[in-house]
Coordinates of C-alpha atoms in Angstrom, one line a residue:
Chain A
G1 CA 158.1 -84.5 73.3
N2 CA 154.5 -84.6 72.5
S3 CA 153.4 -86.1 69.4
V4 CA 150.1 -88.0 67.8
T5 CA 150.2 -91.2 65.7
Q6 CA 147.1 -92.2 63.8
M7 CA 146.8 -95.2 61.4
E8 CA 147.2 -94.5 57.9
G9 CA 144.4 -94.8 55.6
P10 CA 142.4 -95.0 53.6
V11 CA 140.0 -97.0 55.6
T12 CA 137.3 -98.5 53.6
L13 CA 134.2 -100.0 54.9
S14 CA 130.5 -100.9 53.9
E15 CA 127.6 -99.1 55.3
E16 CA 126.8 -100.2 58.9
A17 CA 130.2 -101.7 59.5
F18 CA 131.9 -101.5 62.8
L19 CA 134.7 -98.3 62.8
T20 CA 137.9 -98.3 64.6
I21 CA 140.5 -95.7 64.0
N22 CA 143.5 -96.1 65.9
C23 CA 145.4 -92.7 67.7
T24 CA 148.2 -93.3 70.0
Y25 CA 150.2 -90.4 71.7
T26 CA 153.3 -89.7 73.7
A27 CA 153.2 -86.6 76.0
T28 CA 154.7 -85.6 79.4
G29 CA 152.0 -84.2 82.0
Y30 CA 148.3 -84.2 81.3
P31 CA 147.2 -83.6 78.0
S32 CA 143.8 -83.4 76.7
L33 CA 142.7 -85.2 73.4
F34 CA 140.7 -84.5 70.5
W35 CA 138.9 -86.1 67.6
Y36 CA 138.3 -83.3 64.6
V37 CA 136.4 -84.6 61.0
Q38 CA 137.1 -82.8 57.9
Y39 CA 134.6 -83.2 55.0
P40 CA 135.8 -82.5 51.6
G41 CA 136.6 -78.8 50.8
E42 CA 135.8 -77.8 54.3
G43 CA 137.5 -76.6 57.7
L44 CA 137.9 -79.0 60.6
Q45 CA 134.9 -79.6 62.8
L46 CA 135.5 -80.7 66.6
L47 CA 133.8 -84.0 66.8
L48 CA 134.6 -85.3 70.5
K49 CA 137.1 -84.4 73.4
A50 CA 138.4 -86.1 76.8
T51 CA 140.6 -84.0 79.1
K52 CA 141.7 -86.5 81.5
A53 CA 142.4 -90.0 81.8
D54 CA 139.5 -92.4 81.6
D55 CA 136.9 -89.9 80.3
K56 CA 135.0 -91.0 77.2
G57 CA 134.1 -88.6 74.5
S58 CA 131.2 -89.0 72.5
N59 CA 129.0 -87.2 69.9
K60 CA 127.0 -88.5 66.9
G61 CA 127.5 -92.4 67.6
F62 CA 131.2 -91.8 67.5
E63 CA 133.2 -92.6 70.8
A64 CA 136.7 -92.3 71.9
T65 CA 138.2 -93.3 75.5
Y66 CA 141.3 -91.5 77.0
R67 CA 143.5 -94.5 78.3
K68 CA 146.7 -93.4 80.0
E69 CA 148.0 -96.7 80.4
T70 CA 148.2 -97.6 76.8
T71 CA 148.7 -93.9 75.8
S72 CA 145.6 -94.5 73.1
F73 CA 142.5 -92.5 72.1
H74 CA 140.9 -94.8 69.6
L75 CA 137.8 -93.6 67.7
E76 CA 135.2 -95.8 67.3
K77 CA 131.5 -95.9 65.7
G78 CA 129.2 -99.3 65.9
S79 CA 127.6 -98.6 62.6
V80 CA 129.0 -96.3 59.8
Q81 CA 127.1 -94.2 57.2
V82 CA 128.0 -93.0 53.9
S83 CA 127.9 -89.4 55.3
D84 CA 130.4 -90.3 57.7
S85 CA 133.2 -90.5 54.9
A86 CA 135.5 -87.8 55.9
V87 CA 139.3 -87.2 57.0
Y88 CA 139.5 -87.7 60.9
F89 CA 142.2 -86.0 62.9
C90 CA 143.5 -87.2 66.4
V91 CA 144.8 -83.9 68.0
L92 CA 146.6 -83.5 71.6
Y93 CA 146.7 -80.3 73.6
N94 CA 149.5 -80.0 76.1
F95 CA 151.2 -77.0 77.6
N96 CA 149.3 -74.6 75.5
K97 CA 150.0 -76.1 72.1
F98 CA 148.2 -78.4 69.8
Y99 CA 149.7 -81.6 68.0
F100 CA 147.9 -83.0 65.0
G101 CA 147.8 -86.6 63.9
S102 CA 148.3 -87.0 59.7
G103 CA 144.6 -87.8 59.5
T104 CA 142.9 -90.8 58.3
K105 CA 140.6 -90.8 55.5
L106 CA 137.5 -93.0 55.7
N107 CA 135.5 -94.2 52.8
V108 CA 131.9 -95.8 53.4
K109 CA 130.5 -97.5 50.7
P110 CA 126.5 -98.2 50.3
Chain B
D7 CA 125.8 -67.0 65.6
G8 CA 129.5 -67.0 66.9
G9 CA 132.2 -68.5 64.7
I10 CA 134.9 -68.2 62.4
T11 CA 134.7 -66.8 58.9
Q12 CA 137.6 -66.8 56.2
S13 CA 137.5 -65.0 53.0
P14 CA 137.6 -65.3 50.2
K15 CA 137.0 -69.0 49.7
Y16 CA 138.9 -69.2 46.4
L17 CA 142.0 -66.9 45.9
F18 CA 144.1 -66.7 42.8
R19 CA 147.7 -65.3 43.1
K20 CA 149.8 -64.2 40.0
E21 CA 153.5 -64.7 39.9
G22 CA 155.3 -61.9 42.3
Q23 CA 152.0 -61.0 44.1
N24 CA 151.4 -60.6 47.5
V25 CA 147.8 -61.7 48.6
T26 CA 146.1 -61.4 51.9
L27 CA 143.7 -63.9 53.6
S28 CA 141.2 -62.8 56.1
C29 CA 140.4 -64.6 59.1
E30 CA 137.8 -63.1 61.6
Q31 CA 136.2 -64.5 65.0
N32 CA 133.4 -63.4 67.0
L33 CA 134.2 -66.1 69.7
N34 CA 136.1 -63.6 72.0
H35 CA 139.1 -66.1 71.7
D36 CA 142.4 -64.6 72.6
A37 CA 144.5 -67.4 70.8
M38 CA 144.2 -67.5 66.7
Y39 CA 146.2 -69.6 64.4
W40 CA 147.0 -70.2 60.7
Y41 CA 147.6 -73.6 59.2
R42 CA 148.4 -75.0 55.8
Q43 CA 147.0 -78.0 54.4
D44 CA 148.2 -79.9 50.8
P45 CA 146.4 -82.2 49.4
G46 CA 146.0 -85.4 51.1
Q47 CA 148.3 -84.2 54.0
G48 CA 147.6 -83.1 57.3
L49 CA 148.0 -79.4 58.9
R50 CA 151.3 -77.6 59.1
L51 CA 151.3 -74.6 61.8
I52 CA 152.2 -71.3 59.9
Y53 CA 151.9 -68.5 62.4
Y54 CA 150.0 -68.0 65.8
S55 CA 149.0 -65.4 68.4
Q56 CA 148.0 -65.8 72.1
I57 CA 147.1 -62.3 72.5
V58 CA 146.8 -58.9 70.3
N59 CA 149.8 -57.3 69.2
D60 CA 151.7 -60.6 69.4
F61 CA 152.3 -63.5 67.2
Q62 CA 155.0 -66.0 66.7
K63 CA 156.2 -68.3 63.9
G64 CA 155.2 -71.9 63.5
D65 CA 156.7 -74.7 61.7
I66 CA 156.6 -72.9 58.1
A67 CA 156.5 -69.3 58.5
E68 CA 159.0 -68.6 55.7
G69 CA 157.2 -66.6 53.0
Y70 CA 154.3 -65.6 55.1
S71 CA 153.4 -62.8 57.3
V72 CA 150.7 -61.7 59.9
S73 CA 149.3 -59.1 62.1
R74 CA 147.2 -58.9 65.0
E75 CA 146.0 -55.8 65.9
K76 CA 142.6 -56.6 67.1
K77 CA 141.5 -59.3 69.0
E78 CA 138.9 -60.4 66.3
S79 CA 141.2 -60.2 63.4
F80 CA 144.4 -62.6 62.4
P81 CA 145.1 -61.8 58.4
L82 CA 147.5 -63.8 56.7
T83 CA 149.7 -62.5 53.8
V84 CA 151.3 -64.7 51.3
T85 CA 154.3 -62.9 50.0
S86 CA 155.9 -63.2 46.8
A87 CA 158.9 -65.1 48.7
Q88 CA 156.5 -68.1 49.2
K89 CA 157.6 -70.0 46.1
N90 CA 155.0 -72.7 46.6
P91 CA 151.6 -71.3 47.9
T92 CA 149.0 -73.4 46.3
A93 CA 147.4 -75.0 49.3
F94 CA 144.3 -75.1 51.3
Y95 CA 144.7 -72.5 54.2
L96 CA 142.9 -72.8 57.6
C97 CA 142.4 -70.2 60.3
A98 CA 141.4 -71.4 63.9
S99 CA 141.0 -69.7 67.4
S100 CA 140.9 -71.4 70.9
T101 CA 139.7 -71.2 74.2
R102 CA 142.5 -72.6 76.6
E103 CA 142.3 -76.2 75.2
T104 CA 140.0 -76.3 72.3
Q105 CA 140.3 -75.2 69.0
Y106 CA 137.6 -74.1 66.5
F107 CA 138.2 -73.7 62.8
G108 CA 137.0 -71.7 59.9
P109 CA 135.9 -72.9 56.6
G110 CA 139.1 -72.3 54.9
T111 CA 140.4 -70.7 51.7
R112 CA 141.8 -72.3 48.9
L113 CA 144.9 -70.6 47.4
L114 CA 145.4 -71.2 43.7
V115 CA 148.6 -69.8 41.6
L116 CA 148.0 -68.4 37.9

């Protein structure tokens, strides 16, 4: 079947620290992978996506590489800011369906 | 500006009352979705519609109903049969593989 597993949070970092949020998946066929961000009290916003193996999605300093050999799509940012504090969701799309990870809360302290 | 709107932002329900949450999109997307999010939790699919005049139950459809009479609109009714309706409700629409979310409606029970 299809599923997404994210690292549990919360993740607490100091400003300018390096961020990694792990995401692994199980899927048949050729899924697409996404990261969404949710700020408090708001809807989800698309952060980045990758549609095939070895693609790298990037946006606002965040990056994630679609690794088929390790079935992973880890989110990284070199230097986080307080404004990056939010919940991050890893999402898989396969055969017309979306599968969500449970979300990882990031707290960035000044 | 293209996007997804949800109204109201906050909604209060009395015992035994049905309430309807609005979702409108002007992105010309065929597919639309309703999700429920409980505090600190991920998203759970309530209903989805791939095309006008057709919709399918998601994972937690009991106590909810929908209609899809127009491409732009996908209202969700929370019926009195839903015994624990307090949650954050998110509407989304999608192209073939990318979902876009509205800002959400928070439903509270009086």
